[in-house]
Amino acid sequence: MTAKGTGEIDNGRARPAVSRGQAEKIRILNTALRINALLDQYTKLYNRKELGRFLALFTDDATENGSRVTSLVGDYKKLFAKTKRIDLRLEGLTWHDNQGKDRNGFRVQGKFVGIYTYKNGTTPRYTGKIAFRLRQDRGNLKISSLVYSFQQR
């Protein structure tokens, strides 16, 4: 007995509706969707200067350029207070499964452009490279490490 879109029963044994290759493609697609959703939230909340919700995207032990994110909260508050508008965009992102100690995580890397409109009237533009390490934390995909380098244009 079969039905379109379902598995088959053959001699009392259920067979999956998709092949292993198809299942792997679905897993990869689902992973990409989860990563994109997290990084979309990252840029959206950063640009909106929603500090509490932004910080919730990070694991408790997350680092940014080697410093604990929790130790940088004051810096974020100052930056958000001094800016009228932030326009951060991530570009050319690629990802792969982590190797080493956190095999359940992912590494994402690419480039970014950040345009900051300060209350004093200046509007510097920064470009650079950015890399994230992501991992499962209490059932959610979160940022465990952020490393970036930039230059002002």
Coordinates of N, CA and C in Angstrom, one line a residue:
M1 N 0.9 -1.2 0.0 CA 0.0 0.0 0.0 C 0.9 1.2 0.0
T2 N 0.6 2.2 -0.9 CA 1.4 3.4 -1.0 C 0.5 4.6 -1.1
A3 N 1.0 5.7 -0.7 CA 0.3 6.9 -1.0 C 1.3 8.0 -1.4
K4 N 1.0 8.8 -2.3 CA 1.9 9.8 -2.8 C 2.4 10.7 -1.7
G5 N 3.7 10.8 -1.6 CA 4.3 11.7 -0.5 C 4.5 10.9 0.8
T6 N 4.2 9.7 0.9 CA 4.4 8.9 2.1 C 5.4 7.8 1.9
G7 N 5.8 7.1 3.0 CA 6.6 5.9 2.8 C 5.8 4.8 2.3
E8 N 6.5 3.7 2.1 CA 5.9 2.5 1.6 C 6.0 1.4 2.6
I9 N 5.0 0.5 2.6 CA 5.1 -0.7 3.5 C 5.4 -1.9 2.6
D10 N 6.5 -2.6 2.9 CA 6.9 -3.7 2.0 C 7.2 -4.9 3.0
N11 N 6.4 -5.9 2.9 CA 6.6 -7.1 3.8 C 6.6 -6.7 5.3
G12 N 5.7 -5.7 5.6 CA 5.6 -5.3 7.0 C 6.7 -4.4 7.5
R13 N 7.6 -4.0 6.6 CA 8.7 -3.1 7.0 C 8.4 -1.7 6.3
A14 N 8.5 -0.7 7.1 CA 8.3 0.7 6.5 C 9.6 1.1 5.9
R15 N 9.4 1.8 4.7 CA 10.5 2.4 4.0 C 10.3 3.9 4.0
P16 N 11.3 4.7 4.1 CA 11.1 6.1 4.1 C 10.6 6.6 2.8
A17 N 9.9 7.8 2.8 CA 9.4 8.4 1.6 C 10.5 9.0 0.8
V18 N 11.6 9.3 1.4 CA 12.7 9.9 0.7 C 14.0 9.0 0.8
S19 N 14.9 9.2 -0.2 CA 16.1 8.4 -0.1 C 17.1 9.1 0.9
R20 N 18.1 8.4 1.2 CA 19.2 9.0 2.1 C 19.7 10.2 1.5
G21 N 20.0 10.2 0.2 CA 20.5 11.4 -0.5 C 19.5 12.6 -0.4
Q22 N 18.2 12.3 -0.6 CA 17.2 13.4 -0.5 C 17.2 13.8 1.0
A23 N 17.2 12.9 1.9 CA 17.2 13.3 3.4 C 18.4 14.2 3.7
E24 N 19.5 13.9 3.2 CA 20.7 14.7 3.4 C 20.5 16.1 2.8
K25 N 19.9 16.2 1.6 CA 19.7 17.5 1.0 C 18.7 18.3 1.9
I26 N 17.7 17.6 2.4 CA 16.7 18.3 3.3 C 17.4 18.8 4.5
R27 N 18.2 18.0 5.1 CA 19.0 18.4 6.4 C 19.8 19.6 6.1
I28 N 20.5 19.6 5.0 CA 21.3 20.8 4.6 C 20.5 22.0 4.4
L29 N 19.4 21.9 3.7 CA 18.5 23.0 3.5 C 17.9 23.5 4.8
N30 N 17.5 22.7 5.7 CA 17.0 23.1 7.0 C 18.0 23.8 7.8
T31 N 19.3 23.3 7.7 CA 20.4 23.9 8.4 C 20.6 25.3 7.9
A32 N 20.7 25.5 6.6 CA 20.9 26.8 5.9 C 19.8 27.7 6.3
L33 N 18.5 27.3 6.4 CA 17.4 28.1 6.8 C 17.6 28.6 8.2
R34 N 18.0 27.7 9.1 CA 18.2 28.1 10.5 C 19.3 29.1 10.7
I35 N 20.4 28.9 9.9 CA 21.6 29.8 10.0 C 21.2 31.2 9.5
N36 N 20.5 31.2 8.3 CA 20.1 32.5 7.7 C 19.1 33.2 8.6
A37 N 18.2 32.5 9.3 CA 17.2 33.1 10.2 C 18.0 33.8 11.4
L38 N 19.0 33.1 11.9 CA 19.7 33.6 13.1 C 20.5 34.9 12.6
L39 N 21.2 34.8 11.5 CA 22.0 36.0 11.1 C 21.1 37.1 10.6
D40 N 19.9 36.8 10.1 CA 19.0 37.9 9.7 C 18.5 38.6 11.0
Q41 N 18.3 37.8 12.1 CA 17.9 38.4 13.4 C 19.1 39.2 13.9
Y42 N 20.3 38.7 13.8 CA 21.5 39.4 14.2 C 21.6 40.8 13.6
T43 N 21.5 40.9 12.3 CA 21.6 42.2 11.6 C 20.4 43.1 12.0
K44 N 19.2 42.5 12.0 CA 18.0 43.3 12.2 C 18.0 43.9 13.6
L45 N 18.3 43.1 14.6 CA 18.3 43.6 16.0 C 19.5 44.6 16.2
Y46 N 20.6 44.3 15.6 CA 21.8 45.3 15.7 C 21.4 46.6 15.1
N47 N 20.8 46.6 13.9 CA 20.4 47.8 13.2 C 19.4 48.6 14.0
R48 N 18.5 47.9 14.6 CA 17.4 48.5 15.4 C 17.9 48.9 16.8
K49 N 19.1 48.5 17.2 CA 19.7 48.8 18.5 C 18.9 48.2 19.6
E50 N 18.4 47.0 19.4 CA 17.6 46.3 20.4 C 18.5 45.4 21.2
L51 N 19.2 46.1 22.2 CA 20.3 45.4 22.9 C 19.9 44.1 23.6
G52 N 18.9 44.1 24.3 CA 18.5 42.9 25.1 C 18.2 41.7 24.1
R53 N 17.4 41.9 23.1 CA 17.1 40.8 22.2 C 18.3 40.5 21.4
F54 N 19.2 41.4 21.0 CA 20.4 41.2 20.3 C 21.3 40.3 21.1
L55 N 21.5 40.6 22.4 CA 22.4 39.8 23.3 C 21.9 38.4 23.5
A56 N 20.6 38.2 23.4 CA 20.0 36.9 23.6 C 20.4 35.9 22.4
L57 N 20.9 36.5 21.3 CA 21.3 35.6 20.2 C 22.7 34.9 20.5
F58 N 23.3 35.3 21.6 CA 24.7 34.8 21.9 C 24.6 33.8 23.0
T59 N 25.5 32.8 23.0 CA 25.6 31.9 24.2 C 26.1 32.7 25.4
D60 N 25.9 32.1 26.6 CA 26.4 32.8 27.8 C 27.9 33.0 27.8
D61 N 28.6 32.1 27.1 CA 30.1 32.2 27.1 C 30.7 32.7 25.8
A62 N 29.8 33.4 25.0 CA 30.2 33.8 23.7 C 31.3 34.9 23.8
T63 N 32.2 34.9 22.7 CA 33.2 35.9 22.6 C 33.1 36.7 21.3
E64 N 33.6 37.9 21.4 CA 33.7 38.8 20.2 C 35.1 39.3 20.1
N65 N 35.8 38.9 19.1 CA 37.2 39.2 18.9 C 38.0 38.9 20.2
G66 N 37.7 37.8 20.8 CA 38.5 37.3 21.9 C 38.0 37.8 23.3
S67 N 37.1 38.8 23.4 CA 36.5 39.2 24.6 C 35.1 38.7 24.9
R68 N 34.8 38.4 26.1 CA 33.5 37.9 26.4 C 32.4 38.9 26.0
V69 N 31.4 38.5 25.3 CA 30.3 39.4 24.9 C 29.7 40.1 26.1
T70 N 29.6 39.4 27.2 CA 29.0 40.0 28.5 C 29.8 41.2 29.0
S71 N 31.1 41.2 28.7 CA 32.0 42.3 29.1 C 31.9 43.5 28.2
L72 N 31.2 43.3 27.0 CA 31.1 44.4 26.0 C 29.8 45.1 26.0
V73 N 28.9 44.7 26.9 CA 27.6 45.3 27.0 C 27.6 46.8 27.1
G74 N 28.5 47.4 27.9 CA 28.7 48.8 28.1 C 29.1 49.5 26.8
D75 N 30.0 48.8 26.0 CA 30.4 49.3 24.7 C 29.2 49.4 23.7
Y76 N 28.4 48.3 23.7 CA 27.2 48.3 22.9 C 26.3 49.5 23.2
K77 N 26.1 49.6 24.5 CA 25.2 50.7 25.0 C 25.7 52.1 24.5
K78 N 27.0 52.3 24.7 CA 27.5 53.6 24.2 C 27.4 53.8 22.7
L79 N 27.7 52.8 22.0 CA 27.6 52.8 20.5 C 26.1 53.1 20.1
F80 N 25.2 52.4 20.7 CA 23.8 52.6 20.3 C 23.3 54.0 20.7
A81 N 23.8 54.5 21.9 CA 23.4 55.8 22.3 C 23.9 56.9 21.4
K82 N 25.1 56.7 20.8 CA 25.8 57.7 20.0 C 25.3 57.8 18.6
T83 N 24.6 56.7 18.1 CA 24.2 56.6 16.7 C 22.7 56.9 16.5
K84 N 22.4 57.6 15.4 CA 21.1 57.8 15.0 C 20.6 56.6 14.2
R85 N 21.5 56.1 13.4 CA 21.1 55.0 12.5 C 22.3 54.1 12.3
I86 N 22.1 52.8 12.2 CA 23.1 51.8 11.9 C 22.5 51.0 10.7
D87 N 23.4 50.8 9.7 CA 23.0 49.9 8.6 C 24.1 48.9 8.4
L88 N 23.9 47.7 9.0 CA 24.9 46.6 8.9 C 24.4 45.6 7.9
R89 N 25.2 45.2 7.0 CA 24.8 44.2 6.0 C 25.9 43.1 6.0
L90 N 25.4 41.9 6.0 CA 26.4 40.7 5.8 C 26.3 40.3 4.4
E91 N 27.4 40.0 3.8 CA 27.5 39.6 2.4 C 28.4 38.4 2.1
G92 N 28.0 37.6 1.1 CA 28.8 36.5 0.6 C 29.1 35.5 1.7
L93 N 28.1 35.2 2.5 CA 28.3 34.3 3.6 C 28.3 32.8 3.1
T94 N 29.2 32.1 3.7 CA 29.3 30.6 3.4 C 29.4 29.9 4.8
W95 N 28.9 28.7 4.8 CA 29.0 28.0 6.1 C 29.4 26.5 5.9
H96 N 29.9 25.9 7.0 CA 30.2 24.5 7.0 C 30.1 24.0 8.4
D97 N 30.0 22.7 8.6 CA 30.0 22.1 9.9 C 31.3 22.4 10.6
N98 N 31.2 22.6 11.9 CA 32.4 22.7 12.7 C 33.2 21.4 12.7
Q99 N 34.5 21.5 12.8 CA 35.3 20.4 13.1 C 35.9 20.6 14.5
G100 N 36.4 19.5 15.1 CA 37.0 19.7 16.4 C 36.1 19.5 17.5
K101 N 36.2 20.4 18.5 CA 35.5 20.1 19.8 C 34.0 20.3 19.7
D102 N 33.5 21.1 18.8 CA 32.1 21.3 18.8 C 31.5 20.9 17.4
R103 N 31.4 19.6 17.3 CA 31.0 19.0 16.0 C 29.5 19.3 15.7
N104 N 28.7 19.7 16.7 CA 27.3 20.0 16.4 C 27.1 21.5 16.0
G105 N 28.2 22.2 15.8 CA 28.0 23.6 15.5 C 28.4 23.9 14.0
F106 N 28.5 25.2 13.7 CA 28.7 25.6 12.4 C 29.6 26.8 12.4
R107 N 30.4 26.9 11.3 CA 31.2 28.1 11.1 C 30.7 28.8 9.9
V108 N 30.5 30.1 10.0 CA 29.9 31.0 8.9 C 30.9 32.1 8.7
Q109 N 31.3 32.3 7.5 CA 32.2 33.4 7.2 C 31.8 34.2 6.0
G110 N 32.2 35.5 5.9 CA 31.9 36.3 4.8 C 32.4 37.7 5.0
K111 N 31.7 38.6 4.4 CA 32.1 40.1 4.5 C 30.9 40.9 5.1
F112 N 31.3 42.1 5.6 CA 30.2 42.9 6.1 C 30.5 44.4 5.6
V113 N 29.4 45.1 5.6 CA 29.5 46.6 5.4 C 28.6 47.2 6.5
G114 N 29.2 48.2 7.2 CA 28.5 48.8 8.2 C 28.6 50.3 8.0
I115 N 27.4 51.0 8.0 CA 27.3 52.4 7.8 C 26.7 53.0 9.1
Y116 N 27.4 53.8 9.8 CA 26.9 54.3 11.1 C 26.7 55.8 11.0
T117 N 25.5 56.2 11.2 CA 25.1 57.7 11.2 C 25.1 58.1 12.7
Y118 N 26.1 58.9 13.0 CA 26.3 59.3 14.4 C 25.5 60.6 14.7
K119 N 25.1 60.8 15.9 CA 24.3 62.0 16.3 C 25.1 63.3 16.0
N120 N 26.5 63.2 16.0 CA 27.3 64.4 15.7 C 27.4 64.7 14.2
G121 N 26.7 63.9 13.4 CA 26.6 64.2 11.9 C 27.6 63.4 11.1
T122 N 28.5 62.7 11.7 CA 29.4 61.9 10.8 C 28.8 60.6 10.4
T123 N 29.2 60.1 9.3 CA 28.7 58.8 8.8 C 29.8 58.0 8.2
P124 N 30.6 57.4 9.1 CA 31.7 56.5 8.6 C 31.1 55.2 8.0
R125 N 31.8 54.6 7.1 CA 31.5 53.4 6.5 C 32.6 52.4 6.7
Y126 N 32.3 51.2 7.2 CA 33.3 50.2 7.5 C 33.0 49.0 6.7
T127 N 34.1 48.4 6.2 CA 34.0 47.1 5.5 C 35.0 46.1 6.1
G128 N 34.7 44.9 6.0 CA 35.7 43.9 6.5 C 35.2 42.5 6.4
K129 N 36.0 41.6 7.0 CA 35.7 40.2 7.0 C 35.0 39.9 8.4
I130 N 34.1 38.9 8.4 CA 33.4 38.5 9.6 C 33.3 36.9 9.6
A131 N 33.4 36.4 10.8 CA 33.2 34.9 11.0 C 32.5 34.7 12.3
F132 N 31.5 33.8 12.2 CA 30.7 33.4 13.3 C 30.9 31.9 13.6
R133 N 30.9 31.5 14.8 CA 30.7 30.1 15.2 C 29.4 30.0 15.9
L134 N 28.6 29.0 15.4 CA 27.2 28.9 15.9 C 27.1 27.5 16.6
R135 N 26.3 27.4 17.6 CA 26.1 26.1 18.2 C 24.7 26.0 18.9
Q136 N 24.2 24.8 19.1 CA 23.0 24.6 19.8 C 23.2 25.0 21.3
D137 N 22.2 25.8 21.8 CA 22.3 26.2 23.2 C 20.8 26.2 23.7
R138 N 20.5 25.3 24.6 CA 19.1 25.2 25.2 C 18.1 25.2 24.1
G139 N 18.4 24.4 23.1 CA 17.4 24.1 22.0 C 17.4 25.2 20.9
N140 N 18.2 26.2 21.0 CA 18.2 27.2 19.9 C 19.6 27.3 19.4
L141 N 19.7 27.7 18.1 CA 21.0 28.0 17.5 C 21.4 29.4 17.9
K142 N 22.6 29.5 18.5 CA 23.1 30.8 18.9 C 24.6 31.0 18.5
I143 N 25.0 32.2 18.6 CA 26.4 32.6 18.3 C 27.3 32.4 19.5
S144 N 28.3 31.6 19.3 CA 29.2 31.3 20.4 C 30.6 32.1 20.2
S145 N 30.8 32.5 19.0 CA 32.0 33.3 18.7 C 31.8 34.2 17.5
L146 N 32.3 35.4 17.6 CA 32.2 36.4 16.5 C 33.6 37.0 16.4
V147 N 34.2 36.9 15.2 CA 35.5 37.5 14.9 C 35.4 38.3 13.7
Y148 N 35.9 39.6 13.7 CA 35.8 40.4 12.5 C 37.0 41.4 12.5
S149 N 37.3 41.8 11.3 CA 38.3 42.9 11.1 C 37.8 43.8 10.1
F150 N 38.1 45.1 10.2 CA 37.5 46.0 9.3 C 38.5 47.2 9.0
Q151 N 38.1 47.9 8.0 CA 38.7 49.2 7.7 C 37.7 50.2 7.4
Q152 N 38.0 51.5 7.7 CA 37.0 52.6 7.5 C 37.2 53.1 6.1
R153 N 36.1 53.3 5.4 CA 36.2 53.8 4.0 C 35.7 55.2 3.9

